[in-house]
PDB file of C-alpha atoms in Angstrom:
ATOM      1  CA  MET A   9       3.687  11.342   5.055  1.00 79.00           C
ATOM      2  CA  ASP A  10       3.061  14.415   6.671  1.00 86.00           C
ATOM      3  CA  MET A  11       2.352  15.880   3.905  1.00 87.00           C
ATOM      4  CA  LEU A  12      -1.187  13.774   3.610  1.00 93.00           C
ATOM      5  CA  ILE A  13      -1.643  14.351   7.649  1.00 95.00           C
ATOM      6  CA  GLY A  14      -5.413  16.186   7.905  1.00 96.00           C
ATOM      7  CA  CYS A  15      -6.533  15.210   4.246  1.00 97.00           C
ATOM      8  CA  ARG A  16      -9.762  12.899   3.815  1.00 98.00           C
ATOM      9  CA  LEU A  17      -8.806   9.049   2.332  1.00 98.00           C
ATOM     10  CA  ALA A  18     -10.849   8.707  -0.779  1.00 98.00           C
ATOM     11  CA  ALA A  19      -9.128   5.642  -2.409  1.00 97.00           C
ATOM     12  CA  VAL A  20      -7.213   2.502  -2.376  1.00 97.00           C
ATOM     13  CA  THR A  21      -5.592   1.300  -5.360  1.00 96.00           C
ATOM     14  CA  ARG A  22      -4.059  -2.626  -4.785  1.00 96.00           C
ATOM     15  CA  LEU A  23      -2.050  -4.468  -6.852  1.00 96.00           C
ATOM     16  CA  ALA A  24      -1.445  -7.779  -6.815  1.00 94.00           C
ATOM     17  CA  TRP A  25       0.685 -10.140  -8.931  1.00 92.00           C
ATOM     18  CA  HIS A  26      -1.176 -12.857 -10.741  1.00 92.00           C
ATOM     19  CA  TRP A  27       0.019 -16.280 -13.060  1.00 93.00           C
ATOM     20  CA  PRO A  28      -1.804 -17.719 -15.612  1.00 91.00           C
ATOM     21  CA  GLY A  29      -4.298 -20.262 -14.037  1.00 91.00           C
ATOM     22  CA  ASP A  30      -3.566 -19.209 -10.817  1.00 92.00           C
ATOM     23  CA  PRO A  31      -6.169 -17.213  -7.981  1.00 89.00           C
ATOM     24  CA  VAL A  32      -5.428 -13.339  -7.592  1.00 84.00           C
ATOM     25  CA  ASP A  33      -3.480 -13.101  -4.239  1.00 83.00           C
ATOM     26  CA  LEU A  34      -5.208  -9.685  -3.061  1.00 82.00           C
ATOM     27  CA  THR A  35      -3.733 -10.070   0.721  1.00 84.00           C
ATOM     28  CA  THR A  36      -0.519  -8.956  -0.643  1.00 91.00           C
ATOM     29  CA  GLY A  37       1.144  -6.057  -2.678  1.00 95.00           C
ATOM     30  CA  PRO A  38       1.644  -2.526  -3.469  1.00 97.00           C
ATOM     31  CA  VAL A  39      -1.054  -0.240  -1.771  1.00 97.00           C
ATOM     32  CA  HIS A  40      -1.702   3.254  -3.453  1.00 97.00           C
ATOM     33  CA  LEU A  41      -3.935   5.704  -1.130  1.00 97.00           C
ATOM     34  CA  VAL A  42      -5.411   8.933  -2.902  1.00 97.00           C
ATOM     35  CA  VAL A  43      -6.673  11.721  -0.564  1.00 98.00           C
ATOM     36  CA  ASP A  44      -9.342  14.298  -1.796  1.00 97.00           C
ATOM     37  CA  ASP A  45      -7.594  16.476  -3.086  1.00 97.00           C
ATOM     38  CA  GLY A  46      -5.731  13.796  -5.859  1.00 97.00           C
ATOM     39  CA  ARG A  47      -1.994  13.756  -3.550  1.00 97.00           C
ATOM     40  CA  GLY A  48      -1.407  10.072  -2.477  1.00 97.00           C
ATOM     41  CA  LEU A  49       1.158   8.227  -1.026  1.00 97.00           C
ATOM     42  CA  LEU A  50       2.472   4.455  -2.407  1.00 97.00           C
ATOM     43  CA  PHE A  51       3.565   2.156  -0.554  1.00 97.00           C
ATOM     44  CA  ASP A  52       5.591  -1.289  -2.116  1.00 97.00           C
ATOM     45  CA  GLY A  53       8.239  -3.803  -0.336  1.00 95.00           C
ATOM     46  CA  ARG A  54      11.582  -2.880  -1.750  1.00 93.00           C
ATOM     47  CA  SER A  55      14.297  -6.013  -2.804  1.00 88.00           C
ATOM     48  CA  ASP A  56      15.516  -5.313   0.558  1.00 91.00           C
ATOM     49  CA  TRP A  57      12.501  -5.720   2.354  1.00 92.00           C
ATOM     50  CA  SER A  58      12.173  -2.473   3.139  1.00 95.00           C
ATOM     51  CA  LEU A  59       9.354  -0.465   2.635  1.00 97.00           C
ATOM     52  CA  THR A  60       8.936   2.158   0.487  1.00 96.00           C
ATOM     53  CA  ILE A  61       6.208   5.387   0.556  1.00 96.00           C
ATOM     54  CA  VAL A  62       6.708   7.336  -2.347  1.00 96.00           C
ATOM     55  CA  PRO A  63       4.597  10.876  -2.806  1.00 96.00           C
ATOM     56  CA  THR A  64       2.234  10.973  -6.231  1.00 96.00           C
ATOM     57  CA  ALA A  65       0.513  14.279  -7.916  1.00 96.00           C
ATOM     58  CA  ALA A  66      -2.419  14.517  -8.380  1.00 96.00           C
ATOM     59  CA  GLY A  67      -3.978  13.274 -11.548  1.00 91.00           C
ATOM     60  CA  ASP A  68      -0.788  11.329 -12.048  1.00 92.00           C
ATOM     61  CA  GLU A  69      -0.718   7.923 -12.908  1.00 92.00           C
ATOM     62  CA  GLY A  70       2.761   7.522 -13.646  1.00 93.00           C
ATOM     63  CA  TRP A  71       3.749   5.206 -10.831  1.00 94.00           C
ATOM     64  CA  ARG A  72       1.767   1.964 -11.882  1.00 94.00           C
ATOM     65  CA  SER A  73       4.529   2.213 -15.494  1.00 94.00           C
ATOM     66  CA  ALA A  74       6.842   0.614 -12.952  1.00 93.00           C
ATOM     67  CA  TYR A  75       4.367  -2.630 -12.558  1.00 94.00           C
ATOM     68  CA  ASP A  76       3.642  -2.600 -16.398  1.00 94.00           C
ATOM     69  CA  TYR A  77       5.293  -5.690 -17.583  1.00 94.00           C
ATOM     70  CA  ASP A  78       4.800  -9.279 -18.307  1.00 94.00           C
ATOM     71  CA  TYR A  79       7.115 -12.248 -16.360  1.00 94.00           C
ATOM     72  CA  ASP A  80       6.907 -15.856 -17.512  1.00 93.00           C
ATOM     73  CA  GLY A  81       2.923 -14.650 -18.120  1.00 93.00           C
ATOM     74  CA  GLY A  82       2.837 -13.124 -14.776  1.00 94.00           C
ATOM     75  CA  ARG A  83       1.900 -10.132 -14.416  1.00 94.00           C
ATOM     76  CA  TRP A  84       0.577  -7.091 -11.574  1.00 94.00           C
ATOM     77  CA  VAL A  85      -3.283  -6.416 -11.283  1.00 93.00           C
ATOM     78  CA  GLY A  86      -4.196  -3.778 -10.254  1.00 93.00           C
ATOM     79  CA  ARG A  87      -8.054  -2.779  -8.584  1.00 94.00           C
ATOM     80  CA  ASP A  88     -10.025  -0.568  -6.631  1.00 96.00           C
ATOM     81  CA  ALA A  89      -9.856  -1.534  -3.781  1.00 96.00           C
ATOM     82  CA  SER A  90     -11.179   1.369  -1.431  1.00 97.00           C
ATOM     83  CA  GLY A  91     -14.298  -1.278  -0.513  1.00 95.00           C
ATOM     84  CA  GLU A  92     -12.160  -3.761   1.027  1.00 94.00           C
ATOM     85  CA  GLU A  93     -10.786  -4.359   4.607  1.00 93.00           C
ATOM     86  CA  PRO A  94      -9.608  -2.951   5.713  1.00 95.00           C
ATOM     87  CA  PHE A  95      -9.328   0.164   3.766  1.00 96.00           C
ATOM     88  CA  ALA A  96     -13.059   0.235   3.631  1.00 96.00           C
ATOM     89  CA  SER A  97     -13.682   1.497   7.140  1.00 94.00           C
ATOM     90  CA  VAL A  98     -11.355   4.392   6.788  1.00 96.00           C
ATOM     91  CA  ILE A  99     -12.655   5.250   3.393  1.00 97.00           C
ATOM     92  CA  ALA A 100     -13.586   8.923   3.928  1.00 97.00           C
ATOM     93  CA  GLY A 101     -11.681   8.985   7.311  1.00 97.00           C
ATOM     94  CA  VAL A 102      -9.052  12.009   8.044  1.00 97.00           C
ATOM     95  CA  LEU A 103      -5.723  11.159   8.270  1.00 97.00           C
ATOM     96  CA  SER A 104      -4.529  12.050  11.891  1.00 96.00           C
ATOM     97  CA  GLY A 105      -1.303  10.511  11.854  1.00 95.00           C
ATOM     98  CA  TRP A 106       1.652   7.650  11.259  1.00 96.00           C
ATOM     99  CA  ASN A 107       4.030   5.448  13.596  1.00 96.00           C
ATOM    100  CA  PRO A 108       6.608   4.342  11.537  1.00 97.00           C
ATOM    101  CA  GLU A 109       7.941   0.887  12.277  1.00 97.00           C
ATOM    102  CA  HIS A 110      11.869   0.233  11.575  1.00 97.00           C
ATOM    103  CA  ASP A 111      13.778  -2.935  11.663  1.00 95.00           C
ATOM    104  CA  GLU A 112      17.412  -3.244  13.677  1.00 95.00           C
ATOM    105  CA  VAL A 113      19.611  -1.425  11.473  1.00 95.00           C
ATOM    106  CA  GLY A 114      16.949   1.300  10.904  1.00 95.00           C
ATOM    107  CA  HIS A 115      15.345   0.326   7.494  1.00 95.00           C
ATOM    108  CA  LEU A 116      11.374   1.316   7.279  1.00 97.00           C
ATOM    109  CA  VAL A 117       9.200  -2.046   7.418  1.00 96.00           C
ATOM    110  CA  GLY A 118       5.728  -0.752   8.207  1.00 96.00           C
ATOM    111  CA  GLY A 119       3.886   1.491  10.562  1.00 96.00           C
ATOM    112  CA  THR A 120       0.497   1.612  11.711  1.00 97.00           C
ATOM    113  CA  LEU A 121      -1.520   4.724   9.848  1.00 96.00           C
ATOM    114  CA  HIS A 122      -4.138   6.500  12.010  1.00 96.00           C
ATOM    115  CA  VAL A 123      -7.577   7.325  10.238  1.00 96.00           C
ATOM    116  CA  GLY A 124     -10.516   9.348  12.312  1.00 92.00           C
ATOM    117  CA  ASP A 125     -10.533   6.599  15.367  1.00 92.00           C
ATOM    118  CA  ARG A 126      -9.591   4.135  13.232  1.00 95.00           C
ATOM    119  CA  ALA A 127      -5.785   2.753  12.525  1.00 96.00           C
ATOM    120  CA  VAL A 128      -4.499   0.155   9.434  1.00 96.00           C
ATOM    121  CA  ARG A 129      -0.881  -1.290   9.728  1.00 96.00           C
ATOM    122  CA  LEU A 130       1.045  -1.465   6.428  1.00 96.00           C
ATOM    123  CA  GLY A 131       3.918  -3.826   6.967  1.00 95.00           C
ATOM    124  CA  LEU A 132       5.930  -6.595   5.164  1.00 94.00           C
ATOM    125  CA  TRP A 133       5.617 -10.145   4.759  1.00 90.00           C
ATOM    126  CA  GLU A 134       8.752 -11.495   2.594  1.00 88.00           C
ATOM    127  CA  GLY A 135       9.191  -8.212   1.004  1.00 89.00           C
ATOM    128  CA  GLU A 136       5.416  -7.662  -0.057  1.00 93.00           C
ATOM    129  CA  VAL A 137       3.445  -4.907   1.519  1.00 96.00           C
ATOM    130  CA  ILE A 138       0.313  -6.022   3.930  1.00 94.00           C
ATOM    131  CA  SER A 139      -2.531  -4.596   5.230  1.00 94.00           C
ATOM    132  CA  TYR A 140      -4.957  -5.611   8.402  1.00 92.00           C
ATOM    133  CA  ALA A 141      -7.177  -3.098  10.770  1.00 90.00           C
ATOM    134  CA  ALA A 142      -5.227  -2.115  13.801  1.00 86.00           C
ATOM    135  CA  GLY A 143      -7.778  -1.583  15.793  1.00 74.00           C
ATOM    136  CA  ARG A 144      -8.254   2.343  16.503  1.00 61.00           C
ATOM    137  CA  GLY A 145      -6.378   4.574  15.973  1.00 49.00           C
TER     138      GLY A 145
END
């Protein structure tokens, strides 16, 4: 996370699981943040319900391959979430800090991302990434 502090948030991609015939749940799923030089961070829930953060290189879309599968007709659907809250209010802001949150055994389970004078909370709900505005940074 520290490698992107001081960079400007340029785009957010959000993935959501979609079952055929059901509406797509836009509130949970992996989040990929990209800064102005193209580098990024992928936030995803692990099977042990901890949060993993994976750095991505500029132009590297290889992280998407882990989500390119079908399970009983269900699949991951990606979209540009830059215009959706809580990200719309922090797009183009400078990443100024990250306060990680750990559970009682030390696993990373969330954190607060500070962008300019605002903050976005990334956490887990039933093993999936959730996000919401966390107030002022």
